[in-house]
XYZ file of C-alpha atoms in Angstrom:
746
model
C 159.188 154.972 100.330
C 156.870 155.978 97.501
C 158.630 153.632 95.081
C 158.335 150.759 97.558
C 154.604 151.430 98.002
C 154.094 151.540 94.213
C 155.967 148.266 93.860
C 153.782 146.531 96.455
C 150.624 147.989 94.900
C 151.584 146.916 91.375
C 152.627 143.445 92.589
C 149.304 142.966 94.376
C 147.348 144.150 91.324
C 149.399 141.854 89.097
C 148.600 138.906 91.389
C 144.881 139.763 91.338
C 144.910 140.020 87.541
C 146.724 136.688 87.285
C 144.127 135.124 89.604
C 141.341 136.599 87.469
C 142.865 135.035 84.347
C 143.069 131.534 85.794
C 140.468 129.216 84.217
C 137.480 128.014 86.210
C 137.953 124.470 84.937
C 140.725 122.357 83.510
C 140.579 119.581 80.925
C 143.012 116.689 81.375
C 143.845 114.277 78.594
C 144.483 110.579 79.076
C 148.035 109.673 80.069
C 150.352 109.180 77.091
C 151.294 105.678 78.301
C 147.647 104.571 78.483
C 146.919 106.139 75.088
C 149.881 104.286 73.505
C 148.770 101.012 75.093
C 145.278 101.454 73.642
C 146.613 102.369 70.179
C 148.729 99.186 70.057
C 145.805 97.095 71.271
C 143.401 98.595 68.718
C 145.849 98.241 65.812
C 146.680 94.585 66.518
C 143.052 93.585 67.117
C 142.069 95.333 63.877
C 144.653 93.258 61.997
C 143.315 90.117 63.687
C 139.736 90.992 62.687
C 140.811 91.505 59.058
C 142.469 88.075 59.073
C 139.325 86.476 60.541
C 137.101 87.985 57.841
C 139.635 86.951 55.210
C 139.499 83.382 56.554
C 135.706 83.395 56.170
C 135.980 84.475 52.527
C 138.862 82.188 51.544
C 137.338 79.056 53.119
C 133.775 79.523 51.934
C 131.919 76.138 51.925
C 130.365 74.985 48.674
C 126.864 74.121 49.888
C 124.582 72.545 52.487
C 123.784 73.569 56.029
C 127.404 74.466 56.720
C 127.324 77.034 53.916
C 124.218 78.712 55.346
C 125.711 78.752 58.834
C 128.972 80.104 57.376
C 127.187 82.971 55.636
C 125.350 83.800 58.858
C 128.455 83.769 61.017
C 130.354 85.849 58.444
C 127.606 88.502 58.520
C 127.532 88.393 62.325
C 131.286 88.861 62.520
C 131.149 91.719 59.995
C 128.629 93.597 62.149
C 130.470 92.847 65.402
C 133.699 94.052 63.777
C 132.046 97.255 62.599
C 130.609 97.849 66.062
C 134.017 97.235 67.652
C 135.568 99.852 65.349
C 132.812 102.317 66.287
C 133.357 101.583 69.982
C 137.019 102.582 69.684
C 136.015 106.142 68.825
C 134.957 106.777 72.440
C 138.296 105.421 73.669
C 140.427 107.390 71.223
C 140.220 110.828 72.858
C 139.255 110.399 76.517
C 139.317 113.650 78.511
C 138.404 114.468 82.090
C 137.304 117.859 83.419
C 138.152 119.399 86.771
C 136.309 122.540 88.024
C 137.719 125.047 90.540
C 134.762 126.156 92.645
C 136.953 128.253 94.984
C 137.943 130.460 92.056
C 134.278 130.790 91.123
C 133.386 131.988 94.629
C 136.230 134.512 94.716
C 135.351 135.919 91.318
C 131.564 135.707 91.003
C 130.012 135.184 94.442
C 127.910 138.335 94.087
C 127.021 137.615 90.458
C 125.881 134.006 90.651
C 123.045 133.256 88.208
C 119.564 132.033 88.997
C 119.231 128.239 88.907
C 115.961 126.419 88.218
C 115.778 122.752 89.181
C 113.269 120.455 87.487
C 112.176 117.187 89.133
C 109.857 114.974 87.066
C 107.474 112.275 88.254
C 104.682 110.511 86.401
C 103.028 107.886 88.607
C 102.419 108.037 92.385
C 102.237 104.239 92.610
C 105.420 103.335 90.718
C 107.163 106.459 92.030
C 105.952 106.953 95.633
C 105.499 110.585 96.765
C 107.808 110.033 99.745
C 110.642 109.140 97.380
C 109.869 112.164 95.194
C 109.951 114.676 98.046
C 113.211 113.229 99.361
C 114.747 114.203 96.012
C 113.092 117.640 96.181
C 114.413 118.250 99.711
C 117.918 117.250 98.635
C 118.053 119.956 95.946
C 116.324 122.601 98.078
C 119.217 122.390 100.532
C 122.090 123.052 98.118
C 124.916 125.345 99.252
C 123.651 128.113 97.014
C 121.974 131.479 97.640
C 118.309 130.511 98.225
C 117.007 133.695 96.592
C 118.614 132.471 93.346
C 117.351 128.894 93.642
C 113.947 127.638 92.428
C 112.704 124.045 92.521
C 109.906 122.808 90.251
C 108.134 119.472 90.572
C 106.357 118.236 87.449
C 103.646 115.725 88.343
C 102.373 114.198 85.116
C 99.812 112.152 87.016
C 98.209 115.276 88.528
C 98.015 113.473 91.869
C 96.754 115.325 94.911
C 98.829 112.941 97.034
C 102.019 114.134 95.349
C 100.893 117.730 95.882
C 100.161 116.980 99.545
C 103.583 115.350 99.924
C 105.254 118.432 98.439
C 103.285 120.683 100.793
C 104.488 118.637 103.760
C 108.033 118.755 102.390
C 107.866 122.553 102.272
C 107.151 122.583 106.030
C 109.880 120.055 106.790
C 112.409 122.012 104.684
C 112.347 124.770 107.299
C 114.154 122.373 109.639
C 116.031 120.153 107.192
C 117.878 122.913 105.300
C 119.362 124.565 108.443
C 120.317 121.132 109.808
C 122.194 120.238 106.587
C 124.078 123.532 106.522
C 124.870 123.531 110.224
C 126.444 120.061 110.143
C 127.688 120.195 106.520
C 125.621 117.193 105.476
C 126.671 116.001 102.018
C 123.955 113.391 101.409
C 121.045 115.827 101.409
C 118.285 113.362 100.685
C 116.743 112.706 104.128
C 115.768 109.163 103.115
C 119.344 108.303 102.113
C 120.887 110.240 104.992
C 118.862 108.564 107.730
C 119.569 105.141 106.209
C 123.268 105.609 107.048
C 125.001 104.460 110.203
C 126.081 107.319 112.451
C 128.990 107.688 114.820
C 128.175 111.045 116.372
C 129.962 111.939 119.610
C 128.641 115.473 120.047
C 125.584 115.363 122.341
C 123.873 118.387 120.776
C 124.333 116.942 117.283
C 122.923 113.592 118.400
C 119.835 115.203 119.941
C 119.164 117.300 116.854
C 119.740 114.296 114.618
C 117.241 112.156 116.515
C 114.714 115.008 116.628
C 114.799 115.740 112.913
C 114.779 112.035 112.060
C 111.641 111.624 114.165
C 110.100 114.623 112.432
C 110.890 113.143 109.021
C 109.436 109.741 109.940
C 106.231 111.383 111.172
C 105.883 113.335 107.929
C 106.571 110.215 105.889
C 104.000 108.188 107.825
C 101.352 110.885 107.339
C 101.920 110.921 103.580
C 101.913 107.118 103.283
C 98.807 106.881 105.453
C 96.905 109.350 103.252
C 98.038 107.522 100.104
C 96.926 104.143 101.473
C 93.533 105.532 102.487
C 93.090 107.080 99.063
C 91.856 110.380 100.475
C 93.104 113.515 102.193
C 91.231 114.821 105.192
C 89.271 118.066 105.022
C 91.427 119.460 107.818
C 94.534 119.126 105.649
C 92.761 120.283 102.472
C 91.734 123.498 104.179
C 95.383 124.400 104.833
C 96.185 125.334 101.226
C 94.165 126.740 98.347
C 95.924 124.371 95.954
C 93.646 121.495 96.989
C 90.757 123.323 95.302
C 92.214 122.161 91.973
C 91.140 118.631 92.864
C 87.530 119.656 93.443
C 87.219 119.182 89.684
C 87.353 115.789 88.044
C 91.049 114.990 87.822
C 92.542 111.770 86.425
C 96.012 110.805 85.323
C 95.275 111.291 81.618
C 92.600 113.975 81.855
C 93.058 117.103 83.954
C 93.393 120.874 83.720
C 96.770 122.643 84.082
C 97.738 123.052 87.732
C 100.459 125.441 88.896
C 100.887 126.171 92.594
C 103.693 128.301 94.037
C 104.082 126.659 97.437
C 107.035 128.794 98.556
C 107.543 132.217 96.996
C 111.256 132.926 97.236
C 110.574 136.669 96.885
C 108.523 136.721 100.079
C 110.588 137.988 103.011
C 108.426 135.887 105.339
C 109.322 132.646 103.526
C 112.142 131.696 105.894
C 113.397 128.598 107.699
C 113.446 128.209 111.471
C 116.811 130.005 111.594
C 115.382 133.037 109.805
C 117.113 132.450 106.451
C 115.394 132.737 103.083
C 113.882 129.591 101.548
C 114.164 128.780 97.848
C 111.117 129.037 95.591
C 109.101 125.805 95.399
C 106.539 125.185 92.641
C 104.175 122.303 91.876
C 103.138 121.853 88.234
C 100.825 119.350 86.557
C 100.556 120.282 82.888
C 97.193 119.882 81.214
C 96.496 116.436 79.776
C 93.562 115.484 77.587
C 92.890 112.107 75.917
C 92.640 113.725 72.477
C 95.963 115.613 72.798
C 99.386 113.913 72.576
C 101.321 114.639 75.743
C 104.763 113.477 74.516
C 105.754 111.823 77.782
C 108.728 113.279 79.695
C 109.728 115.588 76.822
C 106.340 117.297 77.026
C 106.664 117.708 80.785
C 110.140 119.187 80.463
C 109.025 121.672 77.816
C 106.124 122.782 80.000
C 108.569 123.253 82.880
C 110.866 125.380 80.700
C 107.977 127.715 79.875
C 106.456 127.864 83.356
C 109.818 128.471 85.024
C 110.591 131.268 82.545
C 107.431 133.001 83.777
C 108.162 132.578 87.495
C 111.927 132.637 88.069
C 113.671 132.453 84.677
C 116.967 131.079 85.981
C 119.816 131.137 83.462
C 120.781 127.578 84.394
C 118.449 124.571 84.505
C 119.171 121.313 86.310
C 116.857 118.428 85.463
C 116.536 115.308 87.587
C 114.437 112.171 87.618
C 112.384 111.861 90.783
C 114.592 109.049 92.114
C 117.889 110.903 91.540
C 118.847 112.854 94.636
C 121.627 115.381 95.289
C 124.678 113.763 96.843
C 127.039 116.765 96.818
C 126.002 120.078 98.346
C 128.293 122.062 96.005
C 127.264 120.443 92.720
C 125.722 123.673 91.388
C 128.873 125.679 92.015
C 131.020 123.053 90.305
C 128.747 123.043 87.259
C 128.822 126.844 87.067
C 132.601 126.703 86.697
C 132.027 125.364 83.181
C 129.378 127.894 82.185
C 131.093 130.948 83.669
C 134.661 130.284 82.526
C 135.808 133.443 80.745
C 137.511 131.640 77.857
C 135.281 128.656 77.057
C 132.134 129.060 79.148
C 130.119 130.884 76.463
C 130.372 127.817 74.178
C 128.931 125.300 76.635
C 125.276 124.288 76.394
C 125.108 121.608 79.072
C 127.194 119.728 81.622
C 126.257 116.071 82.013
C 127.004 114.144 85.192
C 127.144 110.339 85.000
C 124.166 108.286 86.124
C 125.298 106.711 89.387
C 123.169 104.511 91.582
C 122.594 103.912 95.258
C 122.081 100.468 96.804
C 124.078 98.459 94.262
C 124.940 94.883 95.270
C 128.577 94.185 96.161
C 129.484 92.765 92.754
C 126.901 94.672 90.705
C 124.600 91.751 89.915
C 122.717 93.488 87.068
C 125.550 95.584 85.658
C 124.310 99.023 86.754
C 127.574 100.531 87.981
C 128.438 101.631 84.423
C 131.947 102.496 85.580
C 133.565 101.920 82.180
C 130.755 103.788 80.455
C 131.063 106.745 82.831
C 134.835 106.966 83.102
C 135.803 105.978 79.561
C 133.020 105.976 76.963
C 131.039 109.069 77.959
C 134.271 110.872 78.849
C 135.501 109.917 75.370
C 132.451 111.527 73.781
C 133.123 114.572 75.936
C 136.617 114.609 74.446
C 135.004 115.699 71.166
C 133.061 118.446 73.030
C 129.926 116.368 72.412
C 129.033 114.806 75.768
C 125.735 112.954 75.476
C 122.658 114.275 77.283
C 121.412 111.364 79.383
C 118.085 112.773 80.613
C 118.916 113.344 84.269
C 121.698 114.876 86.390
C 122.317 117.463 83.680
C 122.875 121.227 83.972
C 121.640 123.236 80.974
C 122.050 126.767 79.730
C 118.432 127.906 79.387
C 119.062 129.612 76.038
C 120.467 126.500 74.366
C 117.716 124.261 75.738
C 115.105 126.719 74.473
C 116.349 126.473 70.895
C 118.942 129.247 70.574
C 121.807 128.752 68.119
C 125.326 129.334 69.349
C 126.956 132.651 68.622
C 129.907 134.398 70.219
C 127.586 137.214 71.293
C 125.387 134.888 73.388
C 124.075 136.500 76.569
C 126.380 136.263 79.548
C 125.280 133.521 81.901
C 124.912 135.804 84.925
C 122.595 138.359 83.340
C 119.295 136.471 83.302
C 117.080 136.893 86.335
C 113.366 137.549 86.436
C 112.527 140.449 88.760
C 108.788 140.133 88.254
C 106.692 142.077 90.759
C 103.408 140.295 90.039
C 101.558 138.512 92.824
C 101.590 134.734 93.278
C 98.030 134.453 91.928
C 98.958 136.430 88.803
C 102.041 134.304 88.181
C 100.071 131.079 88.650
C 97.386 132.225 86.240
C 99.898 133.187 83.549
C 101.818 129.929 84.066
C 98.734 127.748 83.664
C 98.300 128.971 80.105
C 101.919 128.006 79.363
C 101.203 124.493 80.712
C 98.032 124.016 78.655
C 97.603 121.575 75.758
C 96.793 124.347 73.299
C 99.900 126.441 73.909
C 102.254 124.380 71.711
C 99.912 124.254 68.735
C 101.558 125.684 65.588
C 104.805 126.434 67.457
C 108.345 125.025 67.242
C 108.135 123.387 70.675
C 109.216 119.756 70.388
C 111.052 120.436 67.136
C 113.363 123.455 67.223
C 112.592 124.491 70.816
C 112.919 122.474 74.006
C 113.177 118.700 74.051
C 112.485 116.880 70.787
C 109.247 114.893 70.556
C 108.629 111.458 69.088
C 111.467 109.439 70.629
C 111.607 107.144 73.652
C 114.999 108.666 74.547
C 114.159 112.308 73.961
C 117.249 113.332 75.925
C 119.850 111.906 73.540
C 118.285 113.351 70.388
C 117.821 116.720 72.105
C 121.490 116.834 73.092
C 122.471 116.003 69.508
C 120.334 118.811 68.055
C 121.810 121.291 70.538
C 125.342 120.320 69.502
C 124.401 120.606 65.836
C 123.310 124.200 66.525
C 126.936 124.989 67.330
C 127.017 124.433 71.092
C 129.509 122.276 72.999
C 128.823 120.038 75.962
C 130.906 118.694 78.823
C 130.974 115.423 80.729
C 131.922 115.780 84.382
C 132.531 112.749 86.573
C 133.541 113.921 90.094
C 135.187 111.641 92.642
C 132.111 111.908 94.861
C 129.015 111.277 92.715
C 127.003 114.488 92.591
C 123.766 112.536 92.099
C 122.602 109.062 93.054
C 119.568 107.279 91.645
C 117.753 104.026 92.297
C 118.807 101.094 90.121
C 116.326 98.285 89.358
C 116.826 95.388 91.763
C 114.981 92.796 89.682
C 116.036 91.400 86.319
C 112.624 92.101 84.802
C 112.694 95.818 85.670
C 116.284 96.079 84.509
C 115.481 94.543 81.108
C 112.355 96.694 80.652
C 114.473 99.802 81.221
C 117.225 98.638 78.853
C 114.648 97.668 76.229
C 113.187 101.187 76.285
C 116.636 102.732 75.950
C 117.769 100.461 73.112
C 114.506 100.995 71.238
C 114.673 104.763 71.571
C 118.329 104.899 70.571
C 117.738 102.781 67.460
C 114.788 105.013 66.573
C 117.218 107.918 66.318
C 119.526 105.957 64.026
C 116.604 105.320 61.654
C 115.424 108.939 61.750
C 116.547 112.197 60.175
C 118.624 112.721 63.316
C 121.037 109.876 62.473
C 124.387 111.402 63.537
C 126.166 110.436 60.314
C 123.615 112.450 58.315
C 122.250 115.120 60.670
C 125.611 115.763 62.300
C 127.636 115.852 59.080
C 129.728 119.015 59.033
C 128.333 120.081 62.431
C 130.035 117.770 64.920
C 133.281 115.807 64.647
C 133.452 112.368 63.023
C 134.566 110.830 66.339
C 131.473 112.267 68.019
C 129.177 110.865 65.316
C 130.772 107.441 65.700
C 130.557 107.764 69.487
C 126.822 108.381 69.320
C 126.419 105.250 67.193
C 128.191 103.260 69.899
C 124.838 103.598 71.705
C 122.385 103.974 68.832
C 123.315 100.527 67.499
C 122.606 98.639 70.711
C 119.402 97.094 69.329
C 120.824 95.482 66.141
C 123.632 94.004 68.261
C 121.015 91.455 69.278
C 121.100 89.727 65.886
C 124.789 88.691 65.747
C 124.686 87.848 69.457
C 121.663 85.570 69.037
C 123.311 83.930 66.021
C 126.482 83.251 68.004
C 124.667 81.711 70.980
C 122.340 79.561 68.829
C 123.996 78.396 65.594
C 127.512 77.353 66.735
C 126.090 75.173 69.568
C 123.604 73.507 67.202
C 126.389 72.937 64.658
C 128.552 71.454 67.442
C 125.793 68.962 68.191
C 125.764 67.922 64.524
C 129.548 67.842 64.201
C 129.714 70.852 61.861
C 132.837 72.964 62.319
C 132.581 76.740 61.915
C 136.097 77.629 63.103
C 139.621 76.565 62.033
C 141.428 73.588 63.522
C 143.582 74.221 66.563
C 146.618 73.128 64.546
C 145.859 75.561 61.702
C 147.586 78.953 61.408
C 144.120 80.447 60.861
C 143.355 79.594 64.496
C 145.869 82.218 65.671
C 143.871 85.377 64.759
C 140.712 83.906 66.366
C 142.600 83.059 69.557
C 144.450 86.395 69.573
C 141.354 88.578 69.103
C 139.351 86.660 71.717
C 142.159 86.604 74.290
C 143.320 90.194 73.751
C 139.828 91.666 73.864
C 139.058 89.708 77.033
C 142.274 90.760 78.774
C 141.805 94.393 77.717
C 138.191 94.360 78.919
C 139.248 93.003 82.313
C 142.057 95.552 82.591
C 139.801 98.439 81.586
C 137.057 97.375 83.983
C 139.309 96.804 86.968
C 141.159 100.095 86.383
C 137.749 101.801 86.558
C 136.909 100.140 89.878
C 135.242 96.832 89.030
C 136.068 93.590 90.804
C 136.725 90.495 88.714
C 133.358 89.086 89.749
C 131.513 92.280 88.866
C 133.206 92.162 85.444
C 131.952 88.591 85.033
C 128.439 89.618 86.096
C 128.545 92.402 83.519
C 129.479 89.926 80.765
C 126.450 87.834 81.723
C 124.189 90.856 81.654
C 125.554 91.936 78.274
C 124.549 88.589 76.768
C 121.147 88.638 78.486
C 120.458 92.234 77.409
C 121.452 91.611 73.804
C 119.439 88.393 73.536
C 116.273 89.874 75.064
C 115.949 93.643 75.675
C 117.980 94.654 72.625
C 116.154 92.155 70.425
C 112.699 93.349 71.463
C 113.844 96.942 71.076
C 115.041 96.125 67.556
C 111.790 94.358 66.676
C 109.663 97.230 67.991
C 111.559 99.792 65.899
C 111.180 97.692 62.746
C 107.452 97.272 63.424
C 107.164 101.008 64.052
C 109.000 101.788 60.803
C 106.422 99.652 59.007
C 103.704 101.812 60.560
C 102.224 99.009 62.647
C 102.750 100.565 66.094
C 103.622 103.799 67.883
C 106.222 104.766 70.467
C 105.292 103.852 74.041
C 106.918 104.912 77.301
C 107.324 102.438 80.156
C 108.007 103.690 83.677
C 110.318 101.525 85.748
C 108.829 100.592 89.116
C 110.730 102.001 92.112
C 108.976 99.875 94.771
C 110.115 96.372 95.756
C 109.359 93.989 98.617
C 111.694 93.136 101.476
C 112.342 89.564 100.311
C 113.321 90.841 96.850
C 115.791 93.265 98.431
C 117.169 90.493 100.609
C 117.847 88.253 97.601
C 119.405 91.203 95.775
C 121.782 91.858 98.685
C 122.705 88.160 98.557
C 123.319 88.569 94.802
C 120.653 86.061 93.811
C 119.059 86.879 90.463
C 115.367 87.744 90.644
C 112.996 86.140 88.123
C 109.665 85.075 89.608
C 107.500 85.482 86.491
C 106.795 83.834 83.140
C 108.115 86.746 81.084
C 108.864 86.056 77.424
C 112.344 87.432 78.033
C 112.918 84.848 80.761
C 111.776 82.070 78.428
C 114.353 83.201 75.852
C 117.106 83.353 78.475
C 116.254 79.863 79.795
C 115.957 78.399 76.285
C 119.390 79.685 75.247
C 120.906 78.321 78.462
C 119.335 74.895 77.900
C 120.316 74.860 74.210
C 123.975 75.407 75.019
C 123.897 72.802 77.797
C 122.277 70.128 75.614
C 124.519 70.962 72.660
C 127.700 70.686 74.707
C 126.648 67.378 76.252
C 125.520 65.951 72.917
C 128.530 67.334 71.037
C 131.017 65.857 73.522
C 129.300 62.454 73.462
C 129.349 62.361 69.653
C 132.957 63.517 69.469
C 134.372 61.234 72.169
C 132.495 58.051 71.277
C 131.861 58.420 67.542
C 134.548 60.606 65.971
C 137.323 61.604 68.354
C 139.439 62.937 65.491
C 136.913 65.741 64.941
C 137.711 67.232 68.344
C 140.358 69.608 67.014
C 137.846 70.916 64.458
C 135.217 71.608 67.113
C 137.327 72.839 70.022
C 136.375 76.511 69.438
C 132.670 75.703 69.562
C 133.192 73.551 72.668
C 134.916 76.488 74.383
C 132.136 78.836 73.241
C 129.429 76.517 74.641
C 131.392 75.999 77.835
C 131.647 79.749 78.430
C 127.930 80.168 77.798
C 127.191 77.465 80.366
C 129.458 79.119 82.951
C 127.803 82.484 82.336
C 124.365 80.910 82.728
C 124.990 79.137 86.053
C 122.467 81.435 87.863
C 119.903 80.519 85.185
C 120.337 76.791 85.813
C 120.052 77.398 89.551
C 116.804 79.318 89.047
C 115.479 76.533 86.792
C 116.377 73.445 88.822
C 117.745 74.211 92.290
C 115.980 77.225 93.781
C 112.548 77.101 95.418
C 112.129 80.726 96.528
C 109.675 83.204 94.991
C 112.384 84.604 92.737
C 113.097 81.359 90.884
C 111.985 80.625 87.339
C 108.472 79.108 87.220
C 107.944 75.513 86.127
C 106.210 76.724 82.954
C 109.373 78.557 81.877
C 111.485 75.475 82.569
C 109.107 73.291 80.533
C 109.006 75.676 77.580
C 112.770 76.150 77.585
C 113.429 72.400 77.555
C 110.920 71.863 74.727
C 112.226 74.748 72.583
C 115.870 73.801 73.146
C 115.138 70.151 72.297
C 113.355 71.129 69.089
C 116.341 73.282 68.084
C 118.694 70.378 68.735
C 116.559 68.030 66.622
C 116.579 70.322 63.590
C 118.219 68.469 60.668
C 121.370 70.222 59.395
C 123.295 68.877 56.440
C 127.092 68.880 56.920
C 128.491 69.606 53.488
């Protein structure tokens, strides 16, 4: 009997020990079959590219306009070939990570670390307070112990309307959080949740749903009403001492530091309507003065790191843009699986979720799904333990974000928790100093500590510096997106956003943080190449512009830039073009694209490269010459109903005389006129030249097909989103002048 008892006891202990040894996350490599398929594709395309470049060198023209065009197209193809090689690095070692949150709960439920969540906003007009608080409410209601959860809102505009909205949200959270947990709501942004269609059969659930929806609408109307009036009533102002901060002269670019602890998570009276503890909620507007550089979002994030260390000091930090709401109630627990894994967790600095968007048109009109980027390219960078920090939807280890170098003896993730006994007033006073302009003077903040200053994409360069300090990072792309943001629904806003990204990324390439130099010996070669897959977006504009301008003009003048169809040299051109196209379609559709969404993405790639990338490239060159400084453009989050209607119908939105739109229209008209003129000349004047020009005819034809929505906006549409007459006139004039340029065919 004793032996049997000992056997059962030892077996149970052995099972518990085995459970304790199981990892909290698993890394899966790409299937061997898919990897082999990609290797064959890459090898054969590489051979084809070498043959194409060899053709350019062997058949070099002796002189004239053809020689100049030949040199240009050879240089364009060299750069495109180099970029293609770089792009293969992120496809060479694709890995996917899978956390086990149930194991985390069994092992560490009583030892979960403190988590601080940062939400950043900068303009109450472009980023309405009602949208901001919907994001705040979504993260306040996570399935996580509220006493270990703190939410910070950084308001760079120092707007009393944003503060008022947050105050109202704190009251509403007392009802929203219990509702979410009672009915296991996954979409925890009230704005997104109430926009859904419901099929609720339970009467009690229906009544509570309607009641809380009404309550939310009333709160939203009150906030919008106050914002429209431009003032907050004295009755409301008297409800919280925080409004006294706005008795001083406060403007967007000139105000004192403001820190207000709206909900103190330590207070036993800070409970929801079910009697459960509420998470800490803090409003912060760092000090801004005209004479002091504020360093945009990076400066706000660094102020948040310091202020939160004074108030809650959570070991883990989640940072979100104000339009990126929580879409999975267990996202924190899944992220902690990476940080708290016994074998590998101590190495991990941050866990990056993909940027996913809500309200995307059926076939992704503006190419915002980023499915290939999320499931292949960023996962490929993660395969080198160097996932890229994308600025939002990212969980950080506080130590690594604050400048610590990796060492095996790094503090355990569950040890950090601030048990400060000071009063709210004392904490606010101490925090204000940390959010002042003078605090960072003569310190390493913005260089070795926190987010790096001086770059439009401070997130990417910060992630790189963290990895070069010895840390690793993970990319996690769950089946259900953990976060959803708002994608631009107009072409103008989309291009402004892409222009800022491409400019900032190219800035890094030109700086001391260029991965090939700064990362040498610190991160893997594949990771350095993978970074450059994004850093070289801007210069991609030059070969793209050459390809969509020079071959069509040469076609019009009967100048051949490609081999005859009957020549053996035509084979590598046809093979590379066809194989890359087929592989791109296969890759896209395996990631979830439709054929039409793939086609829309090809259009957007050309438009982005010809406009946003080009202006980003030009701005960096001008900046390198010392003629300008880095600027930060906020993408508007507010659109009208008719714009949304056209977006749902997948009609491209123009509606202005933007320089970018003039370029797009001019390129479309140039290819149309060149194809018409080239075909007329070939058919009626020199039919025998057709086989020499067939490649350029195909190239022009594809450009015309891609630009069908542009022609519709120029000539057929009459709605407010069409291209203005002035753009049409300029595009026709510029395209005609390009066609009339004399080119010698020698």
